PDB file of C-alpha atoms and ligand atoms in Angstrom:
ATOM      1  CA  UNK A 391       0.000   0.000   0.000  1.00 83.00           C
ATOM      2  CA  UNK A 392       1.246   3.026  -0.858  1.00 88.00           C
ATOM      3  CA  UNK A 393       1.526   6.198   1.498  1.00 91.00           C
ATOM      4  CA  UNK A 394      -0.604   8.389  -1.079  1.00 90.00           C
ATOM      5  CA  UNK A 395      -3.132   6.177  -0.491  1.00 92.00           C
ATOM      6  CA  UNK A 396      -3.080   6.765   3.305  1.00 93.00           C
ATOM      7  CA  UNK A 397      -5.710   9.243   4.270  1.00 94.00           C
ATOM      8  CA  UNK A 398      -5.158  12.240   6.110  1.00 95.00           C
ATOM      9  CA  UNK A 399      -8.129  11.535   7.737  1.00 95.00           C
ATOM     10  CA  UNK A 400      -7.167   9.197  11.026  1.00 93.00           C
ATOM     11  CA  UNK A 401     -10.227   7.453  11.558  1.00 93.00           C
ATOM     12  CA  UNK A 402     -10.358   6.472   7.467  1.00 94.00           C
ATOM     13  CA  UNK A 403      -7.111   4.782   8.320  1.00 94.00           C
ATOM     14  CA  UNK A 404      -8.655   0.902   9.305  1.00 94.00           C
ATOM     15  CA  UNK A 405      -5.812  -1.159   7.319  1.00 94.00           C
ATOM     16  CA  UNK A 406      -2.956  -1.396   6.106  1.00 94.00           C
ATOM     17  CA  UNK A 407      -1.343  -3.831   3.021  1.00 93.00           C
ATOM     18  CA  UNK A 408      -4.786  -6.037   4.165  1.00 93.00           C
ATOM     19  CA  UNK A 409      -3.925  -5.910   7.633  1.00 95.00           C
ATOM     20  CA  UNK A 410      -6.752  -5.001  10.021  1.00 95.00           C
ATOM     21  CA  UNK A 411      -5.631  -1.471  12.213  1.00 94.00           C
ATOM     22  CA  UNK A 412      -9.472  -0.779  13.081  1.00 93.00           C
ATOM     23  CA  UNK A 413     -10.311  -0.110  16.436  1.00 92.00           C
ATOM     24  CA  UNK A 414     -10.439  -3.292  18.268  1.00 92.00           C
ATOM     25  CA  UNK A 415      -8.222  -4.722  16.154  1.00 94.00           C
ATOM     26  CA  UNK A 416      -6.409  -7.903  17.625  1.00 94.00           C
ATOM     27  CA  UNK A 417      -3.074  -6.918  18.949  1.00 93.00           C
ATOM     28  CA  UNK A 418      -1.003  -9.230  17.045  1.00 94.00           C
ATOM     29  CA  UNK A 419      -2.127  -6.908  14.010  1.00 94.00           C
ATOM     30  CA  UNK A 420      -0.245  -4.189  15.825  1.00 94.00           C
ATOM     31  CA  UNK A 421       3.532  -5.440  15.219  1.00 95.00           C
ATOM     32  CA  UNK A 422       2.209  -6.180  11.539  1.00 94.00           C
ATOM     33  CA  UNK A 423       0.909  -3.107  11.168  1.00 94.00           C
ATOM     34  CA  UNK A 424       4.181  -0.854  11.786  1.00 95.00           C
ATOM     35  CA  UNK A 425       5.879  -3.244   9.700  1.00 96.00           C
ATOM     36  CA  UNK A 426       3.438  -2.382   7.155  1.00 94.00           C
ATOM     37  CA  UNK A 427       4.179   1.015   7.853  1.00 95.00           C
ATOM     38  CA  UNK A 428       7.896   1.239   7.714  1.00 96.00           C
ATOM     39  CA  UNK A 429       8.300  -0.641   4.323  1.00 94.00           C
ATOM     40  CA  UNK A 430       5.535   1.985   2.758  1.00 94.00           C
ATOM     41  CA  UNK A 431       7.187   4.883   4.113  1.00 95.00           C
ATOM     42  CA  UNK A 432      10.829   3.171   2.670  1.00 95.00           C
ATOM     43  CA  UNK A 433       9.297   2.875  -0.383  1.00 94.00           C
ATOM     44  CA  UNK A 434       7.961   6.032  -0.363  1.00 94.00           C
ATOM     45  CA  UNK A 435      11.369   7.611   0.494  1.00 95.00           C
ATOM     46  CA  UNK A 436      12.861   5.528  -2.665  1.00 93.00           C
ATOM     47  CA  UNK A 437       9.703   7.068  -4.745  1.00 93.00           C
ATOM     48  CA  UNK A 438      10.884  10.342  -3.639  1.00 94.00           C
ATOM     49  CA  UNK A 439      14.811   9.960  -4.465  1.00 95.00           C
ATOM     50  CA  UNK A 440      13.437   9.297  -7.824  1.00 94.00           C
ATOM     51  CA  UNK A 441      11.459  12.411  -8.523  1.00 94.00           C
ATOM     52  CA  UNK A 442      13.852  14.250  -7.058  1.00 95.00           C
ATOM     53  CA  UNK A 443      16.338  13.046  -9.501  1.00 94.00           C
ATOM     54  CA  UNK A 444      13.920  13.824 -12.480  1.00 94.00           C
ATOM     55  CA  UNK A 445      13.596  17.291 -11.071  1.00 93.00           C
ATOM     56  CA  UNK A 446      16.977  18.182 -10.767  1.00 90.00           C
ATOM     57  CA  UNK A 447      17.868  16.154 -14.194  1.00 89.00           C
ATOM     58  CA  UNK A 448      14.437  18.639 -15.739  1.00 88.00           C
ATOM     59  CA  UNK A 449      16.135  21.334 -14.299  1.00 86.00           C
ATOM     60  CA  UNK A 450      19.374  21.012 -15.513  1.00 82.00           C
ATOM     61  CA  UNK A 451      17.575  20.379 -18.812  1.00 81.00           C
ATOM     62  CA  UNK A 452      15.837  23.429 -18.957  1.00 82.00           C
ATOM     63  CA  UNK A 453      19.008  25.605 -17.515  1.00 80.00           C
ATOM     64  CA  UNK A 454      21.228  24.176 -20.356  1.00 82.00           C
ATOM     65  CA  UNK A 455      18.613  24.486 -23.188  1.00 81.00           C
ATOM     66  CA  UNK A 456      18.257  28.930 -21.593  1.00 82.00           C
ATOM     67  CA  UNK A 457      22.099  28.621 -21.014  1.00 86.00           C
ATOM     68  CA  UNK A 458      23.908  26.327 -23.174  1.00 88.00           C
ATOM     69  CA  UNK A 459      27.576  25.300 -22.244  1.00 89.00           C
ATOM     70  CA  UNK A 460      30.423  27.352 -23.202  1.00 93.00           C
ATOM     71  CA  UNK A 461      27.484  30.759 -23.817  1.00 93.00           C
ATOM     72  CA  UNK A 462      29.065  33.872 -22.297  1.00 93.00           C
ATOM     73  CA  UNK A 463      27.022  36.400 -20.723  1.00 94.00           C
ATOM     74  CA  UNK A 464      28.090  39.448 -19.192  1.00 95.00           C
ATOM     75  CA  UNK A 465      27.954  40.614 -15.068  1.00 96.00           C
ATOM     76  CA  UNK A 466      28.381  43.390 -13.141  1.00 96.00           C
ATOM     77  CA  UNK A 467      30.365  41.792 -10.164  1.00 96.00           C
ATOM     78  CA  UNK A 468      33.937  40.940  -9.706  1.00 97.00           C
ATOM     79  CA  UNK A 469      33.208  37.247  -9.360  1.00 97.00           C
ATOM     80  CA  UNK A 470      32.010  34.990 -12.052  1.00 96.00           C
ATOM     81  CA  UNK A 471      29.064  33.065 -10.264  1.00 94.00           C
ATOM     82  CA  UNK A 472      29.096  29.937  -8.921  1.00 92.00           C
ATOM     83  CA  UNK A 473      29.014  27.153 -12.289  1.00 90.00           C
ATOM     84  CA  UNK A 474      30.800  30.343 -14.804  1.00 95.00           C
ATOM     85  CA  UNK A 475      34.600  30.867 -14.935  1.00 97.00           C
ATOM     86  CA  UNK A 476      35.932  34.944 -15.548  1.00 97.00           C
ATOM     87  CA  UNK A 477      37.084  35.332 -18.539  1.00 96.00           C
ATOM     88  CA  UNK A 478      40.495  37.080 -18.375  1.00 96.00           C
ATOM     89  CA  UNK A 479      42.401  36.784 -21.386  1.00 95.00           C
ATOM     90  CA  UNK A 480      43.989  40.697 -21.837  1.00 95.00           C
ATOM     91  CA  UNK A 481      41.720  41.043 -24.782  1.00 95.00           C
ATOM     92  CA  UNK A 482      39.000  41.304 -22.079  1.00 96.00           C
ATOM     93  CA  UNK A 483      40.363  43.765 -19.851  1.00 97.00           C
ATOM     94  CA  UNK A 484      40.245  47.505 -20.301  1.00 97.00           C
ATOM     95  CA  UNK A 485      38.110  47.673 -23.450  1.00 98.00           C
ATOM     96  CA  UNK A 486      35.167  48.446 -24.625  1.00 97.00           C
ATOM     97  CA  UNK A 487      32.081  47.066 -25.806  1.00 97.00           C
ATOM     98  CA  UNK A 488      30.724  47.034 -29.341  1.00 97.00           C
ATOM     99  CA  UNK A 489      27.467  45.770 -30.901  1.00 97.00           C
ATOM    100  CA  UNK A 490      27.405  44.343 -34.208  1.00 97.00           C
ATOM    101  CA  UNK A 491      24.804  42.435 -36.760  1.00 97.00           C
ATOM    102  CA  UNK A 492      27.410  40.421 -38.237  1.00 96.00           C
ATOM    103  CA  UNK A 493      30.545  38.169 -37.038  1.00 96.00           C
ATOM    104  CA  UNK A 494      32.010  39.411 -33.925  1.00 95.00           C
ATOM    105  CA  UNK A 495      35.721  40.065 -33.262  1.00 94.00           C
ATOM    106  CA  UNK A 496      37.758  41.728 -30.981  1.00 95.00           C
ATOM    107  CA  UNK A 497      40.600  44.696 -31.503  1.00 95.00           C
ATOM    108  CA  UNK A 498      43.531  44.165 -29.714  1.00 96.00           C
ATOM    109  CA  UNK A 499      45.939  47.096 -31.084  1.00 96.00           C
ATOM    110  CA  UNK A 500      44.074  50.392 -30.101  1.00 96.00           C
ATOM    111  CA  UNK A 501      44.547  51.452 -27.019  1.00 96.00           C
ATOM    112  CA  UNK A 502      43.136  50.379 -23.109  1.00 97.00           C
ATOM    113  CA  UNK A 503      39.889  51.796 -22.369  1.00 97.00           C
ATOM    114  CA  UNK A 504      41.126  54.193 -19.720  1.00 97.00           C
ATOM    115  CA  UNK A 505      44.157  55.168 -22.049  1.00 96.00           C
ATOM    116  CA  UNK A 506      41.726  56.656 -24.678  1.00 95.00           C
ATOM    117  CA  UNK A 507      39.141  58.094 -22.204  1.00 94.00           C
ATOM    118  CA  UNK A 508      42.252  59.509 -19.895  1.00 95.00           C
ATOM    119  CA  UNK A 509      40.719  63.211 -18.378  1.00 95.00           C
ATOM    120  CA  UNK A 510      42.170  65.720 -20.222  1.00 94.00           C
ATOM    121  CA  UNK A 511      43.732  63.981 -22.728  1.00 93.00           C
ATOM    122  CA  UNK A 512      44.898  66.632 -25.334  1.00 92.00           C
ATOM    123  CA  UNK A 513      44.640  66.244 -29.219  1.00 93.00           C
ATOM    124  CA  UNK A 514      47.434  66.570 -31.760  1.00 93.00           C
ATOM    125  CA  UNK A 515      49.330  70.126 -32.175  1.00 92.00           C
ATOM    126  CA  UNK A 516      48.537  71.796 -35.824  1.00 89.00           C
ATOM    127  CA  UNK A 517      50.636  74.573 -36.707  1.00 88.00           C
ATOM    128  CA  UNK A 518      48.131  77.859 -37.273  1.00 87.00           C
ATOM    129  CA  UNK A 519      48.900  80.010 -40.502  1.00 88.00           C
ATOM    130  CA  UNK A 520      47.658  83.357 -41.718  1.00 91.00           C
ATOM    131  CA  UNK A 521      48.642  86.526 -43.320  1.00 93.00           C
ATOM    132  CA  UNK A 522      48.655  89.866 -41.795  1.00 95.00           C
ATOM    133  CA  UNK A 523      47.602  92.735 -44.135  1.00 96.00           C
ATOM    134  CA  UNK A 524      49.504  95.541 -44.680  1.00 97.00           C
ATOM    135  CA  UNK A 525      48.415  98.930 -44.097  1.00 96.00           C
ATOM    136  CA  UNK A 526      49.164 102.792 -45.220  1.00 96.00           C
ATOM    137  CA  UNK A 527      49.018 104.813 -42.231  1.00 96.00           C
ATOM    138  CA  UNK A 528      46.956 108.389 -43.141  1.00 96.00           C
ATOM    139  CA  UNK A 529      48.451 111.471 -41.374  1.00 95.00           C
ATOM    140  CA  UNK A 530      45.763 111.383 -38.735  1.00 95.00           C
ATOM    141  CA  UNK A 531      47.239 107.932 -37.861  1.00 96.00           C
ATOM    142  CA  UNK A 532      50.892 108.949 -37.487  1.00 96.00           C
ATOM    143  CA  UNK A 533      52.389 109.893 -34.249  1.00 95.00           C
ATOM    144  CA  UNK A 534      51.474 113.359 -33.224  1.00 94.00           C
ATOM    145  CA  UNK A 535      54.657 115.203 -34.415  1.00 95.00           C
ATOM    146  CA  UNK A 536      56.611 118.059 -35.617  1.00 95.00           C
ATOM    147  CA  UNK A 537      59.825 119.299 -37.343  1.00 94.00           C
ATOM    148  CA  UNK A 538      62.409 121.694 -36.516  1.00 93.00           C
ATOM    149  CA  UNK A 539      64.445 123.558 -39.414  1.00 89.00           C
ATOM    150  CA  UNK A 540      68.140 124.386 -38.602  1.00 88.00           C
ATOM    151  CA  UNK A 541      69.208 127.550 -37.492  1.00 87.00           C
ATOM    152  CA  UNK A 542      70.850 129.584 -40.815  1.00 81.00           C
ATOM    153  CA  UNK A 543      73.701 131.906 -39.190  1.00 80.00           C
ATOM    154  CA  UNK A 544      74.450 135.674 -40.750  1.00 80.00           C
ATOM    155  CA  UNK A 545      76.059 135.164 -44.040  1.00 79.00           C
ATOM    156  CA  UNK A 546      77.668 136.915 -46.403  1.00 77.00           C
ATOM    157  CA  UNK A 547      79.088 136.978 -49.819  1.00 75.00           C
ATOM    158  CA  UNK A 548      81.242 139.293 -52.149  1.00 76.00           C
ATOM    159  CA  UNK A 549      79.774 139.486 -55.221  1.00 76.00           C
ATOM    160  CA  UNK A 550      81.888 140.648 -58.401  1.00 76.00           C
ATOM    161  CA  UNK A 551      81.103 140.605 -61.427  1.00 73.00           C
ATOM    162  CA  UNK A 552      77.827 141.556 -63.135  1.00 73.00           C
ATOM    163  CA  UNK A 553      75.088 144.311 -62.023  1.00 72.00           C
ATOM    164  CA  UNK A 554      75.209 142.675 -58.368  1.00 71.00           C
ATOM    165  CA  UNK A 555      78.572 143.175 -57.442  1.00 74.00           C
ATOM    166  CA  UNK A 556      79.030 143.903 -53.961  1.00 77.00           C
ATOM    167  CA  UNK A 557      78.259 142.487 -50.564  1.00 75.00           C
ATOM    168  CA  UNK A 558      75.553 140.109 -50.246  1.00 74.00           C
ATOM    169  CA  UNK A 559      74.031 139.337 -47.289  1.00 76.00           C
ATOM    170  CA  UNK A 560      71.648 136.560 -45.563  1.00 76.00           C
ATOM    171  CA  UNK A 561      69.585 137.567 -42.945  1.00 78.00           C
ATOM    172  CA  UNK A 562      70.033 134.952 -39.882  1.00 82.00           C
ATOM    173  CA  UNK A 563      67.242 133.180 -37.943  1.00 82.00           C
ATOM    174  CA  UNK A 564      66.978 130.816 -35.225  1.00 86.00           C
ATOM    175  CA  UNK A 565      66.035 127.213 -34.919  1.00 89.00           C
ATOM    176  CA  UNK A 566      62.219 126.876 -36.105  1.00 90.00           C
ATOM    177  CA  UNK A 567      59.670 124.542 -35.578  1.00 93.00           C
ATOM    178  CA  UNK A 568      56.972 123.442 -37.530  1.00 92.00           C
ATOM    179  CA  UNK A 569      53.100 123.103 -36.201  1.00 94.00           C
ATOM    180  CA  UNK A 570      52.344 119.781 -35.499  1.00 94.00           C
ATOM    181  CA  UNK A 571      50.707 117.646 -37.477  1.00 95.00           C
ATOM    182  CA  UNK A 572      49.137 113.450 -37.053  1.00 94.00           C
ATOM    183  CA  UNK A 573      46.204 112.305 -34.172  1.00 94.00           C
ATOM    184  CA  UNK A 574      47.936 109.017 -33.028  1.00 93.00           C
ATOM    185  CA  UNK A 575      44.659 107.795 -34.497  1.00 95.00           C
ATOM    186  CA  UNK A 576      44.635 104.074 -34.300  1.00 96.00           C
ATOM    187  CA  UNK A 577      44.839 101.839 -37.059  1.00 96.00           C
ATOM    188  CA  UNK A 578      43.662  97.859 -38.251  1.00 96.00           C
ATOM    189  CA  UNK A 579      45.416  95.208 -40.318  1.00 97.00           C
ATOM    190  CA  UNK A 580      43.570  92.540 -42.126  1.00 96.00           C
ATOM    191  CA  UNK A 581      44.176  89.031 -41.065  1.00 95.00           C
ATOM    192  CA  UNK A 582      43.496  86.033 -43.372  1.00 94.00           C
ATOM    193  CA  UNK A 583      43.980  82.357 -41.243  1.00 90.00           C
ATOM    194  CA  UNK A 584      44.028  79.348 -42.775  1.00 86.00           C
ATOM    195  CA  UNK A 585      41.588  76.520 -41.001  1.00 89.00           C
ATOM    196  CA  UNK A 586      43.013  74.137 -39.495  1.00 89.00           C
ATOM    197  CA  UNK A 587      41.881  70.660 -37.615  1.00 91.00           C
ATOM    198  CA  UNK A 588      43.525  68.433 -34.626  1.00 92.00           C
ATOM    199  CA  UNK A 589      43.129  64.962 -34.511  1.00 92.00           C
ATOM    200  CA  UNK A 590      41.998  62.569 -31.623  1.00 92.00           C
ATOM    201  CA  UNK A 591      42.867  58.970 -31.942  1.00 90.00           C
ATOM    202  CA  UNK A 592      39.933  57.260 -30.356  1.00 91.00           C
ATOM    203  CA  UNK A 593      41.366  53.834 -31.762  1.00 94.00           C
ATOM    204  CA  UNK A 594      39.763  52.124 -28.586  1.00 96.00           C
ATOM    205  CA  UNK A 595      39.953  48.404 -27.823  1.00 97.00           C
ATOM    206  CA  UNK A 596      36.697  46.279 -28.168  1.00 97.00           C
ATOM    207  CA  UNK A 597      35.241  43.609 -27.792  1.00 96.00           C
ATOM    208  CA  UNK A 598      32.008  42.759 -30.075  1.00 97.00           C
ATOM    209  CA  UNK A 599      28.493  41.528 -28.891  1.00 96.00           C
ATOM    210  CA  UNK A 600      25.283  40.807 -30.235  1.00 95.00           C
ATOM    211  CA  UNK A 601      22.088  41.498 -28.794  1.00 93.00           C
ATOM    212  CA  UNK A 602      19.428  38.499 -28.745  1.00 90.00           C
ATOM    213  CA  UNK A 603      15.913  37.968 -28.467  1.00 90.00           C
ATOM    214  CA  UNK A 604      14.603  34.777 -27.104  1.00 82.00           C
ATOM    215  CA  UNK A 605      12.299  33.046 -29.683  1.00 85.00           C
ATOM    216  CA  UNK A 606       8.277  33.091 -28.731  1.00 86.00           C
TER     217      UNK A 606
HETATM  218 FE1  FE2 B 200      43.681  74.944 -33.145  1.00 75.86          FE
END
């Protein structure tokens, strides 16, 4: 007799593998009776080892079909959980991650992740050129300025031949200066720059994955 046939129900319970358990039952049905009872429930145990087995083997079944052997997954945690081994090859570490629709592959000769995303990194130098206009300054824009004419001393000269002969002579006059003359006005060039670019190498290290959706 099996246990699931047992009722839950004590006073349903009046046998056992034929053996009478009623009330007022003789007594030498008694040492039958557990007898009875411990080979059920030992069978029952071996009935459950079974299932048990068939659970864990549907189980494993169902975890291998979702997450087949060798599948890599990615997880935020330092530790690969328990039945997954880290990945460390150095084409894992420091890189970055890349979808594609096709094959993937990974690029190993850029640079680490934290080499291309460094704060402040700088870009290349580029040599600026340009051409500075000349310009004609007007008078306004010169210097305010003035001139001084030399000094011309008394002079004289002896004069003979012709209708002039005679003394000659040159009035002297001091050291003169002229009015001023220019504003110190200011004054633009014209500039003409070439453009110009800098470059960034954000040759990065990857590593390529797909994105999947599980079938309906
Ligand atoms: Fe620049």
């Amino acid at each position: 007799m099996a246990v699931s046939d047992w009722s839950t129900d004590a006073d349903l319970n009046v046998s056992i593998d034929g053996i009478n358990i009623a009330e007022g039952c003789p007594p030498s049905n008694v040492n039958n009776a557990l007898r009875a009872i411990m080979a059920n429930v030992k069978d029952l145990m071996g009935t459950l080892a079974g299932d048990i087995a068939d659970a864990i083997s549907a189980t494993s079944a169902n975890f291998n079909r979702f997450f087949p052997q060798g599948c890599r997954m990615l997880f935020q945690q330092s530790a690969a959980p328990s039945g997954w081994t880290k990945v460390t090859d150095t084409a894992y570490d420091n890189v970055a991650l890349r979808l594609v629709t096709g094959s993937v592959a990974n690029r190993t000769s850029g640079k680490k992740f934290t080499t291309c995303m460094a704060t402040g990194r700088a870009s290349t130098n580029t040599a600026a050129g340009g051409t500075v206009g000349n310009t004609t300054l007007s008078v306004a824009q010169l210097a305010r300025h003035s001139h001084t004419v030399a000094n011309v001393p008394n002079t004289w000269r002896h004069m003979v031949d012709g209708d002039d002969a005679g003394f000659q002579g040159i009035q002297s006059f001091a050291t003169k200066t002229s009015s001023t003359t220019g504003s110190s006005s200011a004054h633009n060039h014209s500039f003409s720059g070439a453009s110009h670019g800098h470059r960034l190498d954000l040759d990065i290290n990857f590593i390529d994955c797909i994105v999947a959706v599980r079938n309906a």
